[in-house]
Amino acid sequence: MDHQPKFFENLSGTGKAIGVLTSGGDAQGMNAAVRAVVRMGIYVKAKVYFVYEGYQGMVDGGDNIVEVSWESVSSILQVGGTVIGSARCKSFRTREGRLQAAYNLVQRGITNLCVIGGDGSLTGANLFREEWSGLLEELAQKGKIDEEAVKKYAYLNIVGMVGSIDNDFCGTDMTIGTDSALHRIIEVVDAIMTTAQSHQRTFVLEVMGRHCGYLALVSALACGADWVFIPEYPPEEGWEDSMCVKLSENRARKKRLNIIIVAEGAIDCHNKPITSEKVKDLVVQRLGFDTRVTILGHVQRGGTPSAFDRILASRMGVEAVLALLEATPATPACVVSLSGNQAVRLPLMECVQMTQEVQKAMDEGRFVEAVRLRGRSFENNLNTYKLLSHKKPDAELPKTNFNVAVLNVGAPAAGMNAAVRAAVRVGITEGHKMFAVIDGFEGFARGKIKEISWGDVGGWTGQGGSILGTKRTLPAKYLEKIADQMRTNSINALMVIGGFEAYLGLLELSAAREKYDEFCVPMVMVPATVSNNVPGSDFSIGADTALNTITDTCDHCGYLANMGALAAGADAAYIFEEQFDIRELQANVEHLTEKMKTSIQRGLVLRNENCNENYTTDFIYQLYSEEGKGVFDCRKNVLGHMQQGGAPSPFDRNFGTKISAKAMQWISKKLKETYRKEEGKVFANTDDSVCLLGMRRRNLVFQPVAELKNETDFVHRIPKEQWWLKLRPLMKILAKYKTSYDVSDSGQLEHVARHSPKEAETGAI
């Protein structure tokens, strides 16, 4: 995109007052959103007010509506729930209540509201906006405000952000709090998994979601559950038999643990509830298995927000302020939401109507329609779950006679195993024979390759590191031997899961096609690296888990230091991509010293390991120690390999599973296209038969690796353009530096897309 950057210096908030409130059920990450609204608001010179206790505080007025300063939102980023409180409010549902609320806002000159809550809270805000001028007229008639005020405060602008752990709002891929709730659920499942090593048990896990099965569905995907019950997709008649058959088959396959996940709103096809107790009784009566029920309840709302929720909420908070500054009486109230990796603005009521349509479809038994209305991300999750959880009997599987090999290349990254599992199972479903290569290209050359079955990858989703083993070695020096192995094992396609080395490896293999026919086969790469430095993709598998590790450590590549800084609220982050000199270091030290003299008594500085060979961690540590004498103490902590280890986050499990399943489907398509019947072999030698599957803004896109060469800085092993560098000013703004923030990428108001069933297969994550 060659647009001129437009900076928001010309978007001034002078003379504007913004009120921020949280309403409805609490969700982790709401505080990060509140912090971003306050700091961005103050940054553009607007006045910002807290409205305590949601709409109740707006109606009650007084000390519930207070102007806030920069320091007011210090150190709330890592706190769960909402520090400004939330309440269900009956009086705001009456016109008298809204009249009183309007009066309280006008008294303080507030005509911009940022509402963080669920669809009920946002619908209320929209009604308030529609009634606003009428409410002011009535206040003037009653002599409570003068005509001058009616003119001056004639319009109310509203921007919503959806905070809801259920992810039940149409129009956004993720609502604030959903990712953190998944973290809580997966922590419980991982804990249960370890007890199953000692006892053979069946666990029935009930998760939140009265009307929406998102949490149940995604946690089932992320832990490889045996069965899942959700309101949008009731099981077919006779599900009791099919479920019991599946559970006993899994036991026979030596699976010691069965996990069944039930959404609290689960129903059967006659709209009758399916409860966790009912499922437990069924398993006990029919199979006699030792079965336990665990109801997670409010645990899912608790705990600290995940890195994803902090970054999501911070980006949305900034976008919300921009939307308020740009709002006119003619623009509809909007919600700031996420599509893929992009912040977008959507008309609030379009989203609300679509959300209500889902419920209506479910009530009327139109379940296929309900799933479609939930959006392409939900539909994709459901299709992937169905694909991976039930193995068809061998007799029903197609036979393609193609052999596909999967390997991991580069450093280990959390989520790699989920990707391998998905590739193997989708490959088998598509009728291929799947082969696993141990230890990357080096292992390939040594013939460390074996067939891998459906059951072999059971339980892999939650495992950290790389079970297949991975090496950084590139294939160039083993070309002859790898070609031999491809020939010996009749490998017709390759799937490589890894980081920058995997990308270089595919470039080397495709360059060697002239010499070796064996490499004239479809090859696809799925990006997996904690550094997130692969060209052609905004995200790679493993980066989210690493961010959570950094964030956790801060609480208690440059990408990690920068996004980690955004999620942990750091004062400075030193990264390779932006040169810095002694003057910037000096400015940062002074900034921190000044800050320490206020009521905020702590600071956090992140440094990327390769940002500068002379300004080492020790040097920066000594500089801060020396300059801060008498004002603050210094400690240092090098995170190192902690960032690669540990159990993968829900995001990485899910992203790895879905992106890998999609890559495998591409391989099947390419194999059909490139099979030469007369020669009885696959022959693919065009650029578009060696691709990288990456997340680009809103879609998953297959890009020929040859075309990505121009986008790559090979010396420094990074893409030339990195989307997250645009978020750097955001970190600086939220840490009180003067800087320019390019808003040319900020969302324009769009309409809610209603997609066709076909589209679910294209780009969504």
PDB file of C-alpha atoms in Angstrom, residues 58 97-107 128 132 135-136 139:
ATOM      1  CA  MET A  58     -23.692   7.551  34.862  1.00  0.00           C
ATOM      2  CA  GLY A  97     -32.695   7.178  34.188  1.00  0.00           C
ATOM      3  CA  ARG A  98     -31.306   8.196  30.801  1.00  0.00           C
ATOM      4  CA  LEU A  99     -32.497  11.780  31.373  1.00  0.00           C
ATOM      5  CA  GLN A 100     -30.523  11.916  34.603  1.00  0.00           C
ATOM      6  CA  ALA A 101     -27.472  10.375  32.868  1.00  0.00           C
ATOM      7  CA  ALA A 102     -27.647  12.980  30.081  1.00  0.00           C
ATOM      8  CA  TYR A 103     -27.794  15.734  32.705  1.00  0.00           C
ATOM      9  CA  ASN A 104     -24.731  14.366  34.494  1.00  0.00           C
ATOM     10  CA  LEU A 105     -22.731  14.199  31.254  1.00  0.00           C
ATOM     11  CA  VAL A 106     -23.729  17.701  30.076  1.00  0.00           C
ATOM     12  CA  GLN A 107     -22.676  19.125  33.460  1.00  0.00           C
ATOM     13  CA  PHE A 128     -29.065   6.815  24.450  1.00  0.00           C
ATOM     14  CA  TRP A 132     -29.842  12.491  23.138  1.00  0.00           C
ATOM     15  CA  LEU A 135     -33.281  14.379  26.344  1.00  0.00           C
ATOM     16  CA  LEU A 136     -31.481  17.748  26.183  1.00  0.00           C
ATOM     17  CA  LEU A 139     -33.792  19.084  30.396  1.00  0.00           C
TER      18      LEU A 139
END
